[in-house]
Amino acid sequence: MRAQFFDRQDATNPLNETVVDGSPALRRIINDTRQRQPFLSELVGTNDRKLLLGLGSGDGCVQFSSTDGAPPYLMAVGTIEHEGGGTQEFLMGDTSTPMPRRYCLPMEKVAEIAVAFLETGERSSVSVTRGSPVPGLDLRGMLWTARSG
C-alpha cells in the first residue's frame, strides 16, 4: 500500500504530502523527526484509513481511524504502565495537545506499527481489551483500545 505523510505541526515541512511506498522511506521520516519537539503527524493510506502519529523526541503515540473522521478511534497502548500516569504534550498547529501516558510508546514501537500499517493498510491481528472483543493489533506487546473524545 502507499500512504501520504502530513506534518500537522509544521506546514512548511518539505516532506508534507510525500507519498511513502516502502518501510525504509517511512523509517527515515520517523528517524529524521527524533530531534524535534513532540508533534502530531498523519499517515493517510489509499484505503480510507489513517494513522495519527505522535513523533519527535521522547515517546510517541499512534491512533488508527478512518479518513472520514467517523469512530472508532483506536489508540495503541503499551502493556507496561507508566509510573505516575500524567500526560505527554504533542504540538499540532502550534497548540499543545496532551496525550495520556498510557497511550505513549517507545518510538521504535511507533515505527513498527506505522510500517505494519504501510504494508497492510490495517491492523494486523486481534486483541481483547476492556473485556470485550475489539479488532486490534498485538505487535510485540502492543494492544489497541477504543478512545472516546
mmCIF file of C-alpha atoms in Angstrom:
data_model
loop_
_atom_site.group_PDB
_atom_site.id
_atom_site.type_symbol
_atom_site.label_atom_id
_atom_site.label_comp_id
_atom_site.label_asym_id
_atom_site.label_seq_id
_atom_site.Cartn_x
_atom_site.Cartn_y
_atom_site.Cartn_z
ATOM 1 C CA MET A 1 0.000 0.000 0.000
ATOM 2 C CA ARG A 2 1.001 3.605 -0.415
ATOM 3 C CA ALA A 3 0.340 6.429 2.014
ATOM 4 C CA GLN A 4 0.902 10.162 2.254
ATOM 5 C CA PHE A 5 2.740 11.819 5.139
ATOM 6 C CA PHE A 6 1.450 15.078 6.645
ATOM 7 C CA ASP A 7 3.217 17.073 9.368
ATOM 8 C CA ARG A 8 0.343 18.663 11.345
ATOM 9 C CA GLN A 9 2.666 20.995 13.257
ATOM 10 C CA ASP A 10 4.920 22.401 10.516
ATOM 11 C CA ALA A 11 3.083 23.302 7.315
ATOM 12 C CA THR A 12 6.422 24.219 5.713
ATOM 13 C CA ASN A 13 7.934 20.754 6.211
ATOM 14 C CA PRO A 14 9.189 19.704 2.753
ATOM 15 C CA LEU A 15 8.020 16.146 3.492
ATOM 16 C CA ASN A 16 4.357 17.228 3.616
ATOM 17 C CA GLU A 17 2.268 15.265 1.104
ATOM 18 C CA THR A 18 5.193 12.919 0.413
ATOM 19 C CA VAL A 19 3.967 9.583 -0.950
ATOM 20 C CA VAL A 20 5.534 6.817 1.117
ATOM 21 C CA ASP A 21 5.599 3.395 -0.523
ATOM 22 C CA GLY A 22 8.196 1.465 1.449
ATOM 23 C CA SER A 23 9.302 0.872 5.012
ATOM 24 C CA PRO A 24 12.832 2.339 4.552
ATOM 25 C CA ALA A 25 11.360 5.704 3.483
ATOM 26 C CA LEU A 26 8.861 5.670 6.354
ATOM 27 C CA ARG A 27 11.512 4.772 8.939
ATOM 28 C CA ARG A 28 13.727 7.565 7.574
ATOM 29 C CA ILE A 29 10.901 10.107 8.052
ATOM 30 C CA ILE A 30 10.301 8.911 11.610
ATOM 31 C CA ASN A 31 14.013 8.879 12.485
ATOM 32 C CA ASP A 32 14.556 12.340 10.997
ATOM 33 C CA THR A 33 11.971 13.795 13.401
ATOM 34 C CA ARG A 34 13.664 12.497 16.560
ATOM 35 C CA GLN A 35 15.371 15.850 17.261
ATOM 36 C CA ARG A 36 12.129 17.863 17.181
ATOM 37 C CA GLN A 37 9.729 18.703 19.977
ATOM 38 C CA PRO A 38 6.969 16.062 20.075
ATOM 39 C CA PHE A 39 4.353 16.790 17.392
ATOM 40 C CA LEU A 40 1.450 15.115 15.609
ATOM 41 C CA SER A 41 1.506 13.934 12.021
ATOM 42 C CA GLU A 42 -0.689 11.751 9.838
ATOM 43 C CA LEU A 43 -0.023 8.830 7.551
ATOM 44 C CA VAL A 44 -3.025 8.627 5.218
ATOM 45 C CA GLY A 45 -3.460 5.375 3.319
ATOM 46 C CA THR A 46 -5.012 4.822 -0.086
ATOM 47 C CA ASN A 47 -7.635 2.614 1.611
ATOM 48 C CA ASP A 48 -9.534 5.363 3.514
ATOM 49 C CA ARG A 49 -7.648 4.586 6.753
ATOM 50 C CA LYS A 50 -5.047 6.678 8.540
ATOM 51 C CA LEU A 51 -2.679 6.781 11.465
ATOM 52 C CA LEU A 52 -2.252 9.819 13.657
ATOM 53 C CA LEU A 53 1.385 9.576 14.756
ATOM 54 C CA GLY A 54 2.972 11.357 17.686
ATOM 55 C CA LEU A 55 6.606 11.817 16.649
ATOM 56 C CA GLY A 56 9.678 13.668 17.866
ATOM 57 C CA SER A 57 11.941 13.361 20.877
ATOM 58 C CA GLY A 58 10.783 11.077 23.663
ATOM 59 C CA ASP A 59 7.892 8.671 23.336
ATOM 60 C CA GLY A 60 5.330 8.712 20.550
ATOM 61 C CA CYS A 61 1.716 7.639 20.088
ATOM 62 C CA VAL A 62 -0.473 6.047 17.392
ATOM 63 C CA GLN A 63 -4.187 6.365 16.641
ATOM 64 C CA PHE A 64 -5.852 4.293 13.891
ATOM 65 C CA SER A 65 -9.044 5.630 12.304
ATOM 66 C CA SER A 66 -10.883 6.154 9.051
ATOM 67 C CA THR A 67 -10.164 9.190 6.889
ATOM 68 C CA ASP A 68 -13.791 10.375 7.118
ATOM 69 C CA GLY A 69 -13.389 11.091 10.840
ATOM 70 C CA ALA A 70 -16.028 8.572 11.914
ATOM 71 C CA PRO A 71 -15.411 6.432 15.015
ATOM 72 C CA PRO A 72 -13.939 4.230 16.223
ATOM 73 C CA TYR A 73 -10.643 5.886 17.049
ATOM 74 C CA LEU A 74 -8.301 3.144 18.201
ATOM 75 C CA MET A 75 -5.235 4.044 20.247
ATOM 76 C CA ALA A 76 -2.225 1.779 20.626
ATOM 77 C CA VAL A 77 -1.419 1.202 24.291
ATOM 78 C CA GLY A 78 1.617 -0.343 25.889
ATOM 79 C CA THR A 79 1.473 -3.292 28.245
ATOM 80 C CA ILE A 80 3.797 -1.563 30.706
ATOM 81 C CA GLU A 81 2.119 1.037 32.913
ATOM 82 C CA HIS A 82 3.829 4.425 33.155
ATOM 83 C CA GLU A 83 4.594 5.394 36.726
ATOM 84 C CA GLY A 84 2.602 8.354 37.919
ATOM 85 C CA GLY A 85 0.323 8.492 34.882
ATOM 86 C CA GLY A 86 0.261 12.031 33.597
ATOM 87 C CA THR A 87 0.423 13.225 30.021
ATOM 88 C CA GLN A 88 2.906 13.962 27.280
ATOM 89 C CA GLU A 89 2.381 17.061 25.151
ATOM 90 C CA PHE A 90 2.362 16.903 21.334
ATOM 91 C CA LEU A 91 2.183 20.007 19.134
ATOM 92 C CA MET A 92 -0.435 20.317 16.396
ATOM 93 C CA GLY A 93 -0.945 23.660 14.662
ATOM 94 C CA ASP A 94 1.090 25.372 17.400
ATOM 95 C CA THR A 95 -1.342 24.041 20.020
ATOM 96 C CA SER A 96 -0.130 21.716 22.735
ATOM 97 C CA THR A 97 -2.196 18.521 22.811
ATOM 98 C CA PRO A 98 -1.945 16.425 25.988
ATOM 99 C CA MET A 99 -1.803 12.660 25.473
ATOM 100 C CA PRO A 100 -2.311 10.367 28.477
ATOM 101 C CA ARG A 101 0.927 8.463 29.145
ATOM 102 C CA ARG A 102 -0.874 5.116 28.811
ATOM 103 C CA TYR A 103 -1.036 5.838 25.060
ATOM 104 C CA CYS A 104 2.656 6.764 24.787
ATOM 105 C CA LEU A 105 5.014 4.220 23.256
ATOM 106 C CA PRO A 106 8.733 3.966 22.572
ATOM 107 C CA MET A 107 9.477 5.483 19.174
ATOM 108 C CA GLU A 108 10.647 2.109 17.811
ATOM 109 C CA LYS A 109 7.159 0.689 18.529
ATOM 110 C CA VAL A 110 5.592 3.673 16.775
ATOM 111 C CA ALA A 111 7.788 2.916 13.748
ATOM 112 C CA GLU A 112 6.854 -0.800 13.814
ATOM 113 C CA ILE A 113 3.137 -0.003 13.913
ATOM 114 C CA ALA A 114 3.487 2.557 11.104
ATOM 115 C CA VAL A 115 5.398 0.057 8.938
ATOM 116 C CA ALA A 116 2.745 -2.621 9.579
ATOM 117 C CA PHE A 117 0.063 -0.114 8.515
ATOM 118 C CA LEU A 118 2.001 0.766 5.374
ATOM 119 C CA GLU A 119 2.357 -2.910 4.476
ATOM 120 C CA THR A 120 -1.258 -3.943 5.154
ATOM 121 C CA GLY A 121 -3.388 -0.816 5.392
ATOM 122 C CA GLU A 122 -4.960 -2.292 8.512
ATOM 123 C CA ARG A 123 -4.189 -3.543 11.979
ATOM 124 C CA SER A 124 -2.627 -6.965 11.705
ATOM 125 C CA SER A 125 -4.229 -9.121 14.434
ATOM 126 C CA VAL A 126 -6.972 -9.207 17.066
ATOM 127 C CA SER A 127 -6.581 -8.469 20.760
ATOM 128 C CA VAL A 128 -9.085 -8.107 23.569
ATOM 129 C CA THR A 129 -9.184 -5.017 25.755
ATOM 130 C CA ARG A 130 -11.595 -3.906 28.460
ATOM 131 C CA GLY A 131 -13.174 -7.357 28.452
ATOM 132 C CA SER A 132 -14.767 -7.004 25.029
ATOM 133 C CA PRO A 133 -13.527 -8.149 21.618
ATOM 134 C CA VAL A 134 -12.107 -5.199 19.740
ATOM 135 C CA PRO A 135 -10.282 -5.627 16.443
ATOM 136 C CA GLY A 136 -6.735 -4.638 17.189
ATOM 137 C CA LEU A 137 -3.041 -5.061 16.767
ATOM 138 C CA ASP A 138 -0.925 -7.129 19.081
ATOM 139 C CA LEU A 139 2.534 -6.201 17.846
ATOM 140 C CA ARG A 140 5.148 -7.365 20.355
ATOM 141 C CA GLY A 141 3.317 -6.175 23.423
ATOM 142 C CA MET A 142 1.074 -3.562 21.834
ATOM 143 C CA LEU A 143 -2.706 -3.534 22.211
ATOM 144 C CA TRP A 144 -5.411 -1.295 20.768
ATOM 145 C CA THR A 145 -8.206 0.281 22.758
ATOM 146 C CA ALA A 146 -11.113 2.466 21.713
ATOM 147 C CA ARG A 147 -10.649 6.102 22.655
ATOM 148 C CA SER A 148 -13.542 8.473 23.096
ATOM 149 C CA GLY A 149 -13.343 12.190 22.515
#
